[in-house]
C-alpha cells in the first residue's frame, strides 16, 4: 500500500529518489561493473543515474546523452557540488544528442543504462522512437556487454490506476509500455534477459502535490518540448475530470519500478 509523501519528501523526491538510483547502480556490480568500465547513460536527463555509477567505479568513463534543456540543468545541479563529490564529475561527459541516432561507434560501451528515461523518448519520438532507441542502445554496446533499463509499471491500486489514466489523458504522451514490450524489443536485437528486479517507492502524492505536479506538466512540457510538437490538455480540464478521485485516493508516484538487465 502506497503512503502519502510529506511535503518535505515531495520537494526532494526527484533528486533523492529514496536512494533507488544508487541501489540500481550497485546492481551492476553483479554483472561486471568495475573501475575502468565505459558506461553510456541514455537518455540521461539531469545525469543523476550516471553520477551514481561514477561514484562506484571511481575510474572509467560515463557518457551521458540528453536534450539541450537537460544539459543546462545538469550543469546547474552539479556545479554546486564541492570536494570529493565533485571529483566524480571528471568521469562524466554530457552530449546533447538524440537517443534514436546516437553519435557513437558500434560496440563502444561495456554498459548501456537508463533510469526512467524512455517515457521522455515516447513523449518526443513516440513508440517508433522508443523502438529505434533500444536498437541504438544495443548497437553501441560491446558484444557480451550489459544493458539495463528501468521503467515504471504501476499496479492496480486506486492511486496507481489514477496515475495510469491521467498519463493517458494528459496528452503529452510521456508513458511506459508493458514489460513484454521491452522484452520483445530487446530480444529482437539479440539481447538475452539475465535479470528482472522490482523496486517499490511505496509513495503517492497528496492532492496538493499532484495538483502542482500536473499543472507543471500541462503548462511547461509543451513549452520545454516545443520543437517536438508536444501538447497537453488544459490543466483545468484535467483537474475537473480527476480531481475528486485524487482528493480521495492520492496519485501514485513511480511506485512500481521494473529493472530489466540483458546481455548482448
mmCIF file of C-alpha atoms in Angstrom:
data_model
loop_
_atom_site.group_PDB
_atom_site.id
_atom_site.type_symbol
_atom_site.label_atom_id
_atom_site.label_comp_id
_atom_site.label_asym_id
_atom_site.label_seq_id
_atom_site.Cartn_x
_atom_site.Cartn_y
_atom_site.Cartn_z
ATOM 1 C CA UNK A 1 0.000 0.000 0.000
ATOM 2 C CA UNK A 2 1.415 3.373 -1.013
ATOM 3 C CA UNK A 3 1.786 6.067 1.635
ATOM 4 C CA UNK A 4 1.378 9.811 1.160
ATOM 5 C CA UNK A 5 4.593 11.797 0.872
ATOM 6 C CA UNK A 6 5.255 14.592 3.313
ATOM 7 C CA UNK A 7 5.755 17.991 1.698
ATOM 8 C CA UNK A 8 9.453 17.844 2.619
ATOM 9 C CA UNK A 9 9.750 14.440 0.970
ATOM 10 C CA UNK A 10 7.939 15.651 -2.129
ATOM 11 C CA UNK A 11 10.307 18.607 -2.508
ATOM 12 C CA UNK A 12 13.316 16.270 -2.531
ATOM 13 C CA UNK A 13 11.919 13.162 -4.189
ATOM 14 C CA UNK A 14 13.056 13.865 -7.755
ATOM 15 C CA UNK A 15 16.667 14.413 -6.700
ATOM 16 C CA UNK A 16 16.925 11.885 -3.862
ATOM 17 C CA UNK A 17 14.509 9.261 -5.199
ATOM 18 C CA UNK A 18 14.855 7.341 -1.920
ATOM 19 C CA UNK A 19 18.363 6.188 -2.864
ATOM 20 C CA UNK A 20 16.949 3.960 -5.603
ATOM 21 C CA UNK A 21 19.326 5.197 -8.306
ATOM 22 C CA UNK A 22 22.234 4.129 -6.104
ATOM 23 C CA UNK A 23 20.663 0.721 -5.421
ATOM 24 C CA UNK A 24 20.203 0.050 -9.122
ATOM 25 C CA UNK A 25 23.725 1.268 -9.910
ATOM 26 C CA UNK A 26 25.120 -1.179 -7.347
ATOM 27 C CA UNK A 27 23.163 -3.990 -9.024
ATOM 28 C CA UNK A 28 25.516 -3.569 -11.992
ATOM 29 C CA UNK A 29 28.394 -4.845 -9.842
ATOM 30 C CA UNK A 30 26.877 -8.316 -10.230
ATOM 31 C CA UNK A 31 27.360 -8.014 -13.992
ATOM 32 C CA UNK A 32 30.948 -6.815 -14.175
ATOM 33 C CA UNK A 33 30.807 -3.102 -13.405
ATOM 34 C CA UNK A 34 34.261 -2.152 -12.172
ATOM 35 C CA UNK A 35 36.906 0.530 -12.146
ATOM 36 C CA UNK A 36 37.689 1.388 -15.768
ATOM 37 C CA UNK A 37 34.259 0.499 -17.171
ATOM 38 C CA UNK A 38 32.858 2.541 -20.053
ATOM 39 C CA UNK A 39 29.186 3.375 -19.487
ATOM 40 C CA UNK A 40 26.525 5.133 -21.560
ATOM 41 C CA UNK A 41 23.565 6.640 -19.670
ATOM 42 C CA UNK A 42 20.820 7.396 -22.219
ATOM 43 C CA UNK A 43 18.577 9.304 -22.126
ATOM 44 C CA UNK A 44 20.284 10.669 -19.070
ATOM 45 C CA UNK A 45 18.114 13.665 -18.213
ATOM 46 C CA UNK A 46 19.979 15.556 -15.500
ATOM 47 C CA UNK A 47 22.723 12.903 -15.285
ATOM 48 C CA UNK A 48 21.805 11.710 -11.786
ATOM 49 C CA UNK A 49 21.928 7.983 -12.545
ATOM 50 C CA UNK A 50 25.238 8.221 -14.372
ATOM 51 C CA UNK A 51 26.644 10.136 -11.413
ATOM 52 C CA UNK A 52 25.715 7.275 -9.051
ATOM 53 C CA UNK A 53 27.626 4.889 -11.305
ATOM 54 C CA UNK A 54 30.616 7.254 -11.349
ATOM 55 C CA UNK A 55 30.715 7.140 -7.535
ATOM 56 C CA UNK A 56 31.008 3.355 -7.698
ATOM 57 C CA UNK A 57 33.664 2.891 -10.377
ATOM 58 C CA UNK A 58 35.790 5.965 -9.424
ATOM 59 C CA UNK A 59 37.808 5.449 -12.628
ATOM 60 C CA UNK A 60 36.435 4.969 -16.122
ATOM 61 C CA UNK A 61 34.087 6.844 -18.444
ATOM 62 C CA UNK A 62 30.443 7.837 -18.034
ATOM 63 C CA UNK A 63 28.914 9.234 -21.218
ATOM 64 C CA UNK A 64 25.521 10.893 -20.671
ATOM 65 C CA UNK A 65 23.143 11.758 -23.513
ATOM 66 C CA UNK A 66 20.235 14.183 -23.190
ATOM 67 C CA UNK A 67 18.466 17.185 -24.660
ATOM 68 C CA UNK A 68 19.746 20.761 -24.588
ATOM 69 C CA UNK A 69 17.316 21.632 -21.775
ATOM 70 C CA UNK A 70 18.776 18.773 -19.716
ATOM 71 C CA UNK A 71 22.340 19.973 -20.215
ATOM 72 C CA UNK A 72 21.572 23.287 -18.541
ATOM 73 C CA UNK A 73 20.083 21.572 -15.502
ATOM 74 C CA UNK A 74 22.990 19.121 -15.388
ATOM 75 C CA UNK A 75 25.486 21.998 -15.232
ATOM 76 C CA UNK A 76 23.434 23.912 -12.676
ATOM 77 C CA UNK A 77 22.936 20.988 -10.315
ATOM 78 C CA UNK A 78 26.417 19.534 -10.421
ATOM 79 C CA UNK A 79 28.015 22.975 -10.395
ATOM 80 C CA UNK A 80 27.017 23.234 -6.737
ATOM 81 C CA UNK A 81 28.990 20.159 -5.683
ATOM 82 C CA UNK A 82 32.201 20.591 -3.713
ATOM 83 C CA UNK A 83 35.108 18.484 -2.515
ATOM 84 C CA UNK A 84 35.228 14.726 -3.158
ATOM 85 C CA UNK A 85 31.686 14.706 -4.577
ATOM 86 C CA UNK A 86 32.814 16.948 -7.415
ATOM 87 C CA UNK A 87 35.741 14.662 -8.278
ATOM 88 C CA UNK A 88 33.384 12.043 -9.729
ATOM 89 C CA UNK A 89 32.241 14.540 -12.353
ATOM 90 C CA UNK A 90 35.633 14.174 -14.035
ATOM 91 C CA UNK A 91 34.428 10.785 -15.252
ATOM 92 C CA UNK A 92 31.334 12.270 -16.898
ATOM 93 C CA UNK A 93 30.886 13.730 -20.381
ATOM 94 C CA UNK A 94 27.498 15.129 -21.429
ATOM 95 C CA UNK A 95 26.324 15.044 -25.053
ATOM 96 C CA UNK A 96 23.320 16.848 -26.492
ATOM 97 C CA UNK A 97 22.031 14.207 -28.876
ATOM 98 C CA UNK A 98 19.010 12.183 -29.947
ATOM 99 C CA UNK A 99 18.614 8.731 -28.401
ATOM 100 C CA UNK A 100 17.298 7.465 -31.743
ATOM 101 C CA UNK A 101 20.553 8.390 -33.509
ATOM 102 C CA UNK A 102 23.467 8.077 -31.105
ATOM 103 C CA UNK A 103 26.774 9.746 -32.084
ATOM 104 C CA UNK A 104 28.934 6.764 -31.112
ATOM 105 C CA UNK A 105 30.595 3.938 -32.978
ATOM 106 C CA UNK A 106 29.129 0.460 -32.732
ATOM 107 C CA UNK A 107 30.383 -1.722 -29.882
ATOM 108 C CA UNK A 108 31.870 1.133 -27.841
ATOM 109 C CA UNK A 109 30.382 0.632 -24.350
ATOM 110 C CA UNK A 110 30.633 -2.030 -21.649
ATOM 111 C CA UNK A 111 27.268 -0.910 -20.234
ATOM 112 C CA UNK A 112 24.292 0.996 -21.586
ATOM 113 C CA UNK A 113 21.874 2.075 -18.860
ATOM 114 C CA UNK A 114 18.665 4.014 -18.473
ATOM 115 C CA UNK A 115 16.627 5.155 -15.468
ATOM 116 C CA UNK A 116 13.026 6.071 -16.351
ATOM 117 C CA UNK A 117 14.108 7.973 -19.459
ATOM 118 C CA UNK A 118 12.125 6.019 -22.022
ATOM 119 C CA UNK A 119 8.914 7.851 -21.108
ATOM 120 C CA UNK A 120 10.565 11.037 -22.382
ATOM 121 C CA UNK A 121 11.615 9.290 -25.588
ATOM 122 C CA UNK A 122 7.996 8.291 -26.083
ATOM 123 C CA UNK A 123 6.899 11.888 -25.437
ATOM 124 C CA UNK A 124 9.255 13.328 -28.040
ATOM 125 C CA UNK A 125 9.529 10.495 -30.581
ATOM 126 C CA UNK A 126 6.583 8.150 -29.976
ATOM 127 C CA UNK A 127 6.631 4.368 -29.915
ATOM 128 C CA UNK A 128 8.717 4.222 -33.099
ATOM 129 C CA UNK A 129 11.313 6.347 -31.322
ATOM 130 C CA UNK A 130 11.356 4.013 -28.332
ATOM 131 C CA UNK A 131 11.960 1.044 -30.630
ATOM 132 C CA UNK A 132 14.710 2.857 -32.531
ATOM 133 C CA UNK A 133 16.340 3.996 -29.276
ATOM 134 C CA UNK A 134 16.507 0.469 -27.883
ATOM 135 C CA UNK A 135 18.037 -0.678 -31.167
ATOM 136 C CA UNK A 136 20.622 2.109 -30.866
ATOM 137 C CA UNK A 137 21.377 1.178 -27.241
ATOM 138 C CA UNK A 138 22.227 -2.335 -28.372
ATOM 139 C CA UNK A 139 24.209 -1.165 -31.420
ATOM 140 C CA UNK A 140 26.675 0.848 -29.339
ATOM 141 C CA UNK A 141 27.017 -1.921 -26.733
ATOM 142 C CA UNK A 142 30.001 -4.257 -26.882
ATOM 143 C CA UNK A 143 29.463 -7.952 -27.552
ATOM 144 C CA UNK A 144 28.707 -9.577 -24.182
ATOM 145 C CA UNK A 145 28.006 -6.103 -22.779
ATOM 146 C CA UNK A 146 25.181 -5.317 -20.358
ATOM 147 C CA UNK A 147 22.084 -3.209 -20.956
ATOM 148 C CA UNK A 148 19.926 -2.073 -18.030
ATOM 149 C CA UNK A 149 16.540 -0.418 -18.462
ATOM 150 C CA UNK A 150 14.297 0.837 -15.640
ATOM 151 C CA UNK A 151 10.629 1.564 -16.323
ATOM 152 C CA UNK A 152 7.608 2.357 -14.145
ATOM 153 C CA UNK A 153 4.792 -0.188 -14.423
ATOM 154 C CA UNK A 154 2.149 0.835 -11.912
ATOM 155 C CA UNK A 155 -0.126 -1.761 -10.329
ATOM 156 C CA UNK A 156 -3.877 -1.781 -9.770
ATOM 157 C CA UNK A 157 -4.427 0.100 -6.507
ATOM 158 C CA UNK A 158 -6.755 3.131 -6.888
ATOM 159 C CA UNK A 159 -3.885 5.651 -6.739
ATOM 160 C CA UNK A 160 -1.912 3.642 -9.315
ATOM 161 C CA UNK A 161 -4.849 3.267 -11.683
ATOM 162 C CA UNK A 162 -5.329 7.023 -11.437
ATOM 163 C CA UNK A 163 -1.700 7.649 -12.366
ATOM 164 C CA UNK A 164 -2.073 5.474 -15.471
ATOM 165 C CA UNK A 165 -5.366 7.053 -16.526
ATOM 166 C CA UNK A 166 -4.026 10.576 -16.078
ATOM 167 C CA UNK A 167 -0.918 9.763 -18.107
ATOM 168 C CA UNK A 168 -3.127 8.594 -20.972
ATOM 169 C CA UNK A 169 -5.497 11.564 -20.740
ATOM 170 C CA UNK A 170 -2.945 14.346 -20.331
ATOM 171 C CA UNK A 171 -1.837 14.199 -23.940
ATOM 172 C CA UNK A 172 1.908 14.739 -23.589
ATOM 173 C CA UNK A 173 2.462 11.025 -24.232
ATOM 174 C CA UNK A 174 5.125 10.568 -21.532
ATOM 175 C CA UNK A 175 4.314 6.938 -20.864
ATOM 176 C CA UNK A 176 5.759 3.473 -20.497
ATOM 177 C CA UNK A 177 4.645 0.287 -22.225
ATOM 178 C CA UNK A 178 4.235 -3.211 -20.835
ATOM 179 C CA UNK A 179 7.085 -5.344 -19.563
ATOM 180 C CA UNK A 180 6.538 -7.695 -22.516
ATOM 181 C CA UNK A 181 7.005 -4.822 -24.970
ATOM 182 C CA UNK A 182 10.516 -4.081 -23.684
ATOM 183 C CA UNK A 183 11.400 -7.775 -23.520
ATOM 184 C CA UNK A 184 10.329 -8.172 -27.133
ATOM 185 C CA UNK A 185 12.323 -5.172 -28.351
ATOM 186 C CA UNK A 186 15.466 -6.323 -26.552
ATOM 187 C CA UNK A 187 15.125 -9.854 -27.862
ATOM 188 C CA UNK A 188 14.708 -8.544 -31.423
ATOM 189 C CA UNK A 189 18.203 -7.091 -31.013
ATOM 190 C CA UNK A 190 19.604 -10.426 -29.788
ATOM 191 C CA UNK A 191 19.752 -9.383 -26.136
ATOM 192 C CA UNK A 192 19.205 -12.142 -23.576
ATOM 193 C CA UNK A 193 17.420 -11.059 -20.391
ATOM 194 C CA UNK A 194 19.522 -12.194 -17.430
ATOM 195 C CA UNK A 195 17.721 -10.464 -14.550
ATOM 196 C CA UNK A 196 14.415 -8.832 -13.705
ATOM 197 C CA UNK A 197 14.085 -6.959 -10.425
ATOM 198 C CA UNK A 198 11.302 -4.850 -8.931
ATOM 199 C CA UNK A 199 11.787 -1.921 -6.565
ATOM 200 C CA UNK A 200 8.917 -0.048 -4.944
ATOM 201 C CA UNK A 201 8.838 3.508 -3.641
ATOM 202 C CA UNK A 202 5.527 2.840 -1.851
ATOM 203 C CA UNK A 203 4.731 6.517 -2.259
ATOM 204 C CA UNK A 204 1.869 8.611 -3.597
ATOM 205 C CA UNK A 205 1.210 12.331 -3.876
ATOM 206 C CA UNK A 206 -1.355 14.239 -1.879
ATOM 207 C CA UNK A 207 -3.946 16.208 -3.839
ATOM 208 C CA UNK A 208 -1.948 19.428 -3.359
ATOM 209 C CA UNK A 209 1.265 17.772 -4.537
ATOM 210 C CA UNK A 210 -0.462 16.156 -7.517
ATOM 211 C CA UNK A 211 -2.023 19.490 -8.471
ATOM 212 C CA UNK A 212 1.427 21.119 -8.535
ATOM 213 C CA UNK A 213 2.939 18.227 -10.496
ATOM 214 C CA UNK A 214 0.163 18.026 -13.073
ATOM 215 C CA UNK A 215 -0.157 21.771 -13.593
ATOM 216 C CA UNK A 216 3.570 21.967 -14.284
ATOM 217 C CA UNK A 217 3.334 19.081 -16.772
ATOM 218 C CA UNK A 218 0.334 20.522 -18.610
ATOM 219 C CA UNK A 219 1.759 24.030 -18.857
ATOM 220 C CA UNK A 220 5.521 23.547 -19.069
ATOM 221 C CA UNK A 221 6.050 20.322 -21.030
ATOM 222 C CA UNK A 222 4.616 21.813 -24.261
ATOM 223 C CA UNK A 223 6.930 24.813 -23.843
ATOM 224 C CA UNK A 224 10.058 22.823 -22.990
ATOM 225 C CA UNK A 225 9.488 20.302 -25.778
ATOM 226 C CA UNK A 226 8.004 22.689 -28.331
ATOM 227 C CA UNK A 227 10.348 21.524 -31.099
ATOM 228 C CA UNK A 228 8.853 18.037 -30.761
ATOM 229 C CA UNK A 229 5.256 19.319 -31.035
ATOM 230 C CA UNK A 230 4.362 18.094 -27.554
ATOM 231 C CA UNK A 231 0.901 19.209 -26.434
ATOM 232 C CA UNK A 232 -1.263 18.752 -23.339
ATOM 233 C CA UNK A 233 -4.874 19.160 -22.297
ATOM 234 C CA UNK A 234 -5.659 22.286 -20.241
ATOM 235 C CA UNK A 235 -4.908 21.687 -16.576
ATOM 236 C CA UNK A 236 -8.376 22.850 -15.510
ATOM 237 C CA UNK A 237 -9.967 20.192 -17.731
ATOM 238 C CA UNK A 238 -7.715 17.509 -16.292
ATOM 239 C CA UNK A 239 -8.422 18.509 -12.707
ATOM 240 C CA UNK A 240 -12.152 18.680 -13.315
ATOM 241 C CA UNK A 241 -12.056 15.109 -14.597
ATOM 242 C CA UNK A 242 -9.747 13.567 -11.979
ATOM 243 C CA UNK A 243 -9.515 15.979 -9.048
ATOM 244 C CA UNK A 244 -12.193 14.381 -6.886
ATOM 245 C CA UNK A 245 -10.609 10.931 -7.168
ATOM 246 C CA UNK A 246 -7.163 12.352 -6.449
ATOM 247 C CA UNK A 247 -8.538 14.027 -3.322
ATOM 248 C CA UNK A 248 -9.839 10.642 -2.193
ATOM 249 C CA UNK A 249 -7.013 8.280 -3.171
ATOM 250 C CA UNK A 250 -3.931 10.370 -3.906
ATOM 251 C CA UNK A 251 -1.841 9.697 -7.022
ATOM 252 C CA UNK A 252 0.954 7.136 -7.230
ATOM 253 C CA UNK A 253 4.470 8.495 -7.740
ATOM 254 C CA UNK A 254 6.662 5.986 -9.618
ATOM 255 C CA UNK A 255 5.626 3.390 -7.054
ATOM 256 C CA UNK A 256 6.412 0.184 -9.015
ATOM 257 C CA UNK A 257 9.743 0.114 -10.864
ATOM 258 C CA UNK A 258 10.790 -2.781 -13.093
ATOM 259 C CA UNK A 259 14.517 -3.184 -13.778
ATOM 260 C CA UNK A 260 15.468 -5.333 -16.764
ATOM 261 C CA UNK A 261 19.069 -6.433 -17.267
ATOM 262 C CA UNK A 262 20.152 -8.011 -20.538
ATOM 263 C CA UNK A 263 23.364 -9.272 -22.119
ATOM 264 C CA UNK A 264 24.244 -8.766 -25.789
#
